[in-house]
Short mmCIF file of C-alpha atoms in Angstrom, two decimals:
data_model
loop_
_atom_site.label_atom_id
_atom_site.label_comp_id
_atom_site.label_asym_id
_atom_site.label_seq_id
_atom_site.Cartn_x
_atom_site.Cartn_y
_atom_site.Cartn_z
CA UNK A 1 132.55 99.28 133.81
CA UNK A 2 132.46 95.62 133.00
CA UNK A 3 136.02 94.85 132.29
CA UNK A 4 135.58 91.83 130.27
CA UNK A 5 133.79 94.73 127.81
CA UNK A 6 136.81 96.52 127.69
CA UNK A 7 139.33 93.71 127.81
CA UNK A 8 137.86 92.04 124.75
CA UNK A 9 140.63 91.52 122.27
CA UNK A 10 138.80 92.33 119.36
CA UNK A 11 137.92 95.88 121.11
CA UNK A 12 134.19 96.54 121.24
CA UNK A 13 131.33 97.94 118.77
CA UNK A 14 128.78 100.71 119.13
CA UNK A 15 125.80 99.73 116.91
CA UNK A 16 123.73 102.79 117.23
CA UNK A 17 124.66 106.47 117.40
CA UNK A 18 124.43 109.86 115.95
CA UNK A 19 126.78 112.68 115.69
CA UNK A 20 125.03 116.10 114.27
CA UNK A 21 125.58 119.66 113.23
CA UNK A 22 122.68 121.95 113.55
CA UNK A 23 124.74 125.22 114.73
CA UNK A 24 127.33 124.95 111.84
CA UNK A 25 126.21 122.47 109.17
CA UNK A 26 121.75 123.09 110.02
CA UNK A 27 121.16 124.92 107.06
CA UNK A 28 123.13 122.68 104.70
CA UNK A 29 121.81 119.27 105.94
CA UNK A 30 118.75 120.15 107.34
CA UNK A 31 118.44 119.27 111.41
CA UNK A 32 114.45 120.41 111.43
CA UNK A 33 114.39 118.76 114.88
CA UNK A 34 117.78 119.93 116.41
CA UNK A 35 117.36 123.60 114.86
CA UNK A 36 113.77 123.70 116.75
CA UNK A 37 114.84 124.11 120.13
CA UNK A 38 113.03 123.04 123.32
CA UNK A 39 110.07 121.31 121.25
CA UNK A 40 109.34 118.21 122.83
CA UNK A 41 110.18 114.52 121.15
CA UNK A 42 108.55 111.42 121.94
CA UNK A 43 111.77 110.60 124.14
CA UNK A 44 111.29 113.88 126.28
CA UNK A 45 112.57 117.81 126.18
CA UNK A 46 116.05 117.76 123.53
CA UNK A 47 117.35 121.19 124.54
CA UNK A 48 120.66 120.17 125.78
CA UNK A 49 121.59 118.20 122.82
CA UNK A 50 120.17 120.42 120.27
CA UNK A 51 123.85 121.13 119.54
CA UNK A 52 126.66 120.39 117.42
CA UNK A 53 127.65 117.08 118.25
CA UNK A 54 130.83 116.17 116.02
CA UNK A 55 132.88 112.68 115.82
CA UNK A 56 135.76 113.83 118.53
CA UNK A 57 133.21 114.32 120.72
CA UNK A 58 131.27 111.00 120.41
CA UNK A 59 135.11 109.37 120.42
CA UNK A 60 135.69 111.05 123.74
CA UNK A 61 132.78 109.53 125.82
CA UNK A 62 134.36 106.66 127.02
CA UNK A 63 137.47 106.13 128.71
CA UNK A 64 138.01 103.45 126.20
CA UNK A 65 136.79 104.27 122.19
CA UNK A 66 135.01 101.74 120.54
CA UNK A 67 137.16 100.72 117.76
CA UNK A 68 133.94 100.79 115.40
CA UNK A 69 130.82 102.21 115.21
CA UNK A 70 127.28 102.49 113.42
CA UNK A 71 126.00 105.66 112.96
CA UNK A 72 122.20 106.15 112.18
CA UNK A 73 119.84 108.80 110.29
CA UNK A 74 118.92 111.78 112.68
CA UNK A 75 116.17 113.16 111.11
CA UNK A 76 113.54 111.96 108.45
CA UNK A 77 112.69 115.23 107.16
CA UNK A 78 116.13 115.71 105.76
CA UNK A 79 115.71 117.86 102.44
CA UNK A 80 118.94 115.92 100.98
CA UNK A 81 119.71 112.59 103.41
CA UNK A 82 123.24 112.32 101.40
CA UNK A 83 124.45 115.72 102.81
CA UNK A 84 124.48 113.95 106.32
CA UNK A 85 126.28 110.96 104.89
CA UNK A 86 128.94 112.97 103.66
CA UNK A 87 128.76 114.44 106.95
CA UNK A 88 129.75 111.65 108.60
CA UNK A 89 131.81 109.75 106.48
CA UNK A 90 133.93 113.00 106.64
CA UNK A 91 133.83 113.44 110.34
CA UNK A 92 134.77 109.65 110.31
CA UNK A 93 137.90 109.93 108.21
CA UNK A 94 138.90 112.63 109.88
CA UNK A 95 139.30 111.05 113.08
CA UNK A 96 140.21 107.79 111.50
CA UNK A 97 137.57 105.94 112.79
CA UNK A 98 135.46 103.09 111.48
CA UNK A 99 131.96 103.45 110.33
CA UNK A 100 129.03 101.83 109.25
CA UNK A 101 126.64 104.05 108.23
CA UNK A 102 122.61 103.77 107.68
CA UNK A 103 121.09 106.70 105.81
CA UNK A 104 117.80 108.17 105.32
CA UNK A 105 116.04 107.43 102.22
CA UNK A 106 111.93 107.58 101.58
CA UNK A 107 111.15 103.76 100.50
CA UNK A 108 108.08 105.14 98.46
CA UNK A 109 109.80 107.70 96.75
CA UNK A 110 110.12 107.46 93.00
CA UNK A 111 113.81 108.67 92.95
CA UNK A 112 114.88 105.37 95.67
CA UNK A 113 117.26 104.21 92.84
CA UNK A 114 119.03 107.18 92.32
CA UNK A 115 119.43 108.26 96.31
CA UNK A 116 120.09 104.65 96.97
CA UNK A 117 123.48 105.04 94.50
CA UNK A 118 124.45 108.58 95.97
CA UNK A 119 124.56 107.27 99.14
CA UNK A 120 126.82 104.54 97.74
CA UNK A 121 129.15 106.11 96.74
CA UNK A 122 130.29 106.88 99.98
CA UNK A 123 132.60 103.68 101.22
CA UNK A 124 130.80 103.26 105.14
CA UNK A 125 127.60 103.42 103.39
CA UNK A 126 125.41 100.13 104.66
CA UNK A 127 121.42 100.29 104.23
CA UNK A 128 118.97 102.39 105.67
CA UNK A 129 116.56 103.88 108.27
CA UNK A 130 113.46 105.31 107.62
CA UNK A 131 111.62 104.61 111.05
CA UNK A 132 107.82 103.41 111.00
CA UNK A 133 107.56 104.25 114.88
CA UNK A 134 103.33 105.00 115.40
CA UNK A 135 100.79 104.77 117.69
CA UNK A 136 97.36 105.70 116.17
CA UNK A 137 95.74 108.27 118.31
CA UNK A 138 99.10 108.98 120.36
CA UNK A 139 100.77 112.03 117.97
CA UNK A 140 103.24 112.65 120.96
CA UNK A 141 104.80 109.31 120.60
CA UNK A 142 104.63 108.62 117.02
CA UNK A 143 108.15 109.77 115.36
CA UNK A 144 106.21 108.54 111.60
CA UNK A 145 104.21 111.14 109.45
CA UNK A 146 101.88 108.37 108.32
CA UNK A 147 101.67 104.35 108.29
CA UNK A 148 104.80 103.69 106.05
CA UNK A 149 104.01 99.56 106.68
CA UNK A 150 100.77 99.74 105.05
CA UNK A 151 102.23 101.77 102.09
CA UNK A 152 102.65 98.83 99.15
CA UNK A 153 104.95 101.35 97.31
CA UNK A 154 107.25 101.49 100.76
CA UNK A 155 107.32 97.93 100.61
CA UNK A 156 107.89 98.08 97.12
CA UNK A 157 111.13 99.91 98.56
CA UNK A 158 111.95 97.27 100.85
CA UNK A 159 112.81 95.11 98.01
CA UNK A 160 114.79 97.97 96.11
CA UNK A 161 116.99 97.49 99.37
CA UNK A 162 117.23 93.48 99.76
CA UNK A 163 117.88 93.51 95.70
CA UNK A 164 121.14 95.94 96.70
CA UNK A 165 122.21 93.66 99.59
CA UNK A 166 121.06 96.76 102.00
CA UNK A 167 120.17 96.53 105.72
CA UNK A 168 117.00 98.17 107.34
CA UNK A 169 117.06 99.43 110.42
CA UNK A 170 113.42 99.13 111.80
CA UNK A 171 111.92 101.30 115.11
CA UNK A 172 108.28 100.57 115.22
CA UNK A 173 106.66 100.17 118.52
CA UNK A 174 105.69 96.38 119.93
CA UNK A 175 102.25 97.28 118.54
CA UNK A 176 102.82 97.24 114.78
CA UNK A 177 105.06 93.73 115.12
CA UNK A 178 102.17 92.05 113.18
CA UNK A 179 101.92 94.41 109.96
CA UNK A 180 105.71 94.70 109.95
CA UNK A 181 105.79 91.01 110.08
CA UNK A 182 103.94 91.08 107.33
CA UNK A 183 105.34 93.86 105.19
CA UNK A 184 108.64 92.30 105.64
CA UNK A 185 107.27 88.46 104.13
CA UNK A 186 108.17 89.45 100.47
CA UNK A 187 111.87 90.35 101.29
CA UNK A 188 113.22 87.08 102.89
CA UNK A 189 116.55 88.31 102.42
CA UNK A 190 116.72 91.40 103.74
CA UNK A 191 118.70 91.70 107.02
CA UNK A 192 116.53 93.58 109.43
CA UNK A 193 117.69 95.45 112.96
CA UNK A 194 115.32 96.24 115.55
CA UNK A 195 116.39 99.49 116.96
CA UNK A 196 115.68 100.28 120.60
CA UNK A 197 115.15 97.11 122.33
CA UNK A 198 111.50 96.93 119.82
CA UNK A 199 110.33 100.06 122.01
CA UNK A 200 109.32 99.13 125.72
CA UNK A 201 107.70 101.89 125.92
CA UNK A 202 104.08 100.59 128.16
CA UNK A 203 105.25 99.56 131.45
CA UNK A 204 102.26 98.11 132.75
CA UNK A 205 101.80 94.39 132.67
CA UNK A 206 99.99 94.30 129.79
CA UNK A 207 102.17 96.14 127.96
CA UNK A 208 105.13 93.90 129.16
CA UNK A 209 103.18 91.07 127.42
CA UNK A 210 102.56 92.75 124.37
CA UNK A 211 106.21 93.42 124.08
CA UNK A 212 107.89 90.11 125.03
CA UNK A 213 104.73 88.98 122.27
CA UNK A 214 106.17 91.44 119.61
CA UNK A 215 110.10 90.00 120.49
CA UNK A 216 109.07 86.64 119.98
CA UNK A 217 107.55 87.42 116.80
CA UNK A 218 109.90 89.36 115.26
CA UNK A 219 112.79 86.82 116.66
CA UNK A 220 111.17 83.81 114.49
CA UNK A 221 112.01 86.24 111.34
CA UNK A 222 114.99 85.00 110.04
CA UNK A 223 118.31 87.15 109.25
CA UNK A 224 116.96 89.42 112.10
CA UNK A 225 118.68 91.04 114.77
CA UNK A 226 117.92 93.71 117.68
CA UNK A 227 119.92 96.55 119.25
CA UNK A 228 120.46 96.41 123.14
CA UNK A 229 119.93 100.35 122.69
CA UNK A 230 117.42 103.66 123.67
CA UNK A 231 116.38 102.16 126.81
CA UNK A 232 116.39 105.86 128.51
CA UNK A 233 114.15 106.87 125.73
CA UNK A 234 111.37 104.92 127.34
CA UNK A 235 112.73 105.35 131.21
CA UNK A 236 115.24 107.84 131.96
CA UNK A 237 116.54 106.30 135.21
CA UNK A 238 116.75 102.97 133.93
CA UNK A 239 120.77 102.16 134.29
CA UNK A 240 120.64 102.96 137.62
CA UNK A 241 117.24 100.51 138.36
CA UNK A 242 118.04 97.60 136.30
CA UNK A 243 114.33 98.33 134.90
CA UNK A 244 115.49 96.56 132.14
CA UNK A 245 116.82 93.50 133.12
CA UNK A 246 113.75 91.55 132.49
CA UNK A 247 114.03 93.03 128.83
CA UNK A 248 117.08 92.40 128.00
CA UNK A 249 116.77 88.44 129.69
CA UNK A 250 113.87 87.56 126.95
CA UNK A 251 115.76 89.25 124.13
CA UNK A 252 118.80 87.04 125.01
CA UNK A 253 116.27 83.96 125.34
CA UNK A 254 114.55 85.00 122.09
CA UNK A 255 117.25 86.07 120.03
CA UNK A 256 120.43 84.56 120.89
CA UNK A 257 123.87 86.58 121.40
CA UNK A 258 124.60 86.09 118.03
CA UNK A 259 121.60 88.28 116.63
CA UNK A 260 122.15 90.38 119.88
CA UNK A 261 124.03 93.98 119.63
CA UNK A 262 124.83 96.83 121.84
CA UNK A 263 123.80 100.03 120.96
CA UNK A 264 125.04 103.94 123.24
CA UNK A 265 121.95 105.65 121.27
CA UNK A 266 124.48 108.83 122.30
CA UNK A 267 123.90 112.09 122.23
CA UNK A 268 119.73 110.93 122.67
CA UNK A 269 121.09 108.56 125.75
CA UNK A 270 123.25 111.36 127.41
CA UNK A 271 119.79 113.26 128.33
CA UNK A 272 119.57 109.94 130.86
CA UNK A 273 122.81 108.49 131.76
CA UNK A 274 126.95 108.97 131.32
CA UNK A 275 128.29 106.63 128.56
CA UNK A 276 129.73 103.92 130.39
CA UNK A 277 127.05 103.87 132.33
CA UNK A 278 124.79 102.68 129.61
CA UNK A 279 127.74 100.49 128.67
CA UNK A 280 128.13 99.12 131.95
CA UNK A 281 124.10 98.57 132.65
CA UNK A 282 124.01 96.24 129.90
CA UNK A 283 126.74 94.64 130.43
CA UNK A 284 125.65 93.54 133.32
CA UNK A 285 123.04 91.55 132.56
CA UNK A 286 124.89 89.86 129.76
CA UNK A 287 126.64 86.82 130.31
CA UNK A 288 130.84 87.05 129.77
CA UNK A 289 130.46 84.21 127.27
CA UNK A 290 128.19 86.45 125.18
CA UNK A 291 130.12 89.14 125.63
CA UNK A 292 132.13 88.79 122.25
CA UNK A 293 129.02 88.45 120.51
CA UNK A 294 126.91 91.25 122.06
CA UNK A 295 129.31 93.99 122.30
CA UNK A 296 131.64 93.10 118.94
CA UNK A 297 131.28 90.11 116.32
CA UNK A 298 127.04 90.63 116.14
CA UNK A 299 127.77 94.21 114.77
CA UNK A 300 130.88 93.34 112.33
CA UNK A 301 128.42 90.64 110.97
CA UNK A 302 125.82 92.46 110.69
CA UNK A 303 127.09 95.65 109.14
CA UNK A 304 129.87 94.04 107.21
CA UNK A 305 132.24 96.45 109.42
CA UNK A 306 135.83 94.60 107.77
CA UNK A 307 138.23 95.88 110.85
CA UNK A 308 142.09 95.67 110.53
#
């Protein structure tokens, strides 16, 4: 473990998780996915994390807790998405940790405004995921039912959530960078997060183009950031190669530390690697003086995570 990570004073951040209850909570929330055991997912065969997987848990995977964290949607077939942030802001409490949380919510639905205010009234509540992720004529990587960017009542939605001061959090593959650009020019204020590193998912040399293509796109959006997160989504044995490094250089280059944030991905990650691992992989190929930035004050900025 990097111990400049661990020996920051503010403590450190984990932008992107998930904690989940499909043995004791599935047919309350919902879980489709988790409930569905040993179907495969875009990142791979789920079976041993299609579990409960409950804040205390999460809390424990480190030798050191992160004194904050961002938890994200886990499924976008949820029948209610609120259930799951009760869930969590319950599970948070209870453990008396700090939470952001982004929720589920259909942007072309016709009952946005009213899901949009019961997910409110829950205090971590911060903006939203619904993920966009699709590759036409590839069904076994696409995690989205149908082209949400091309949907004018989704982007409709998008400006429900800039008029509401909302984040999105945005996983779309390198490939659709040019129609999210585009779907994302009427809402210059909404603060976007690229989940997963923008999905590096085509290793080849033309796909590394494309990618660092899509980065540099999406990093001359402004109020923009991207999550140092997923990576073993896309190569399971990549903490132990450095397969990322060159990733994780042009983000920094594009990007900046200060639109730069660390991500565990956990329980998904734990199919690949331990959690300090992860923690330690990336924090290897970010400079000490971007430390603070990456792996704490990106996140509170971002999130609006107020931390006593």
């Amino acid at each position: 473990m990097s111990a400049s990570v661990f020996a920051l004073p503010s403590g450190y951040i984990d932008a992107h998780h998930h904690i989940w209850a499909p043995e004791t909570r599935g047919a309350e929330i919902g879980y489709g996915w988790l409930r569905d055991i040993g179907a495969a997912k875009p990142f791979g065969d789920p079976t041993p994390i299609q579990r409960d997987y409950l804040m205390a848990e999460f809390l424990d995977e480190a030798t050191t807790r992160p004194r904050a964290s961002v938890h994200v949607q886990t499924d976008g077939a949820l029948p209610d998405p609120v259930a799951e942030t009760a869930f969590v802001q319950a599970e948070a409490d209870a453990a008396g940790h700090a939470v952001a949380i982004i929720g589920l919510a259909d942007l072309s639905a016709p009952d946005l405004g009213d899901l949009l205010a019961r997910h409110g009234s829950y205090p971590g509540f911060r903006g939203v995921r619904q993920i966009v992720a699709r590759l036409e004529g590839n069904p076994g990587l696409s995690f989205a039912p149908r082209d949400f960017l091309a949907d004018a009542q989704w982007r409709e939605g998008l400006k429900r959530i800039e008029g509401l001061g909302l984040s999105f959090d945005l996983q779309l593959y390198p490939e659709q960078a040019g129609a999210a650009y585009e779907a994302l020019a009427a809402t210059p204020d909404l603060t976007v997060i690229i989940d997963h590193a923008l999905s590096p998912h085509d290793a080849s040399p033309a796909g590394f183009a494309r990618w660092k293509e899509a980065v540099a796109m999406m990093a001359a959006r402004p109020r923009t950031c991207l999550k140092l997160s997923g990576f073993g989504m896309f190569r399971p044995d990549w903490a132990e190669t450095g397969a990322f490094a060159p990733h994780i250089a042009h983000i920094l280059a594009e990007f900046g530390a200060a639109r730069v944030m660390w991500g565990s991905n956990y329980p998904v990650e734990k199919l690949a690697a331990r959690y300090e691992t992860c923690l330690k992989a990336v924090a290897d190929q970010v400079s000490d003086s971007d430390h603070e930035n990456v792996f704490y004050r990106s996140a509170t900025n971002t999130y609006s995570l107020t931390l006593t």
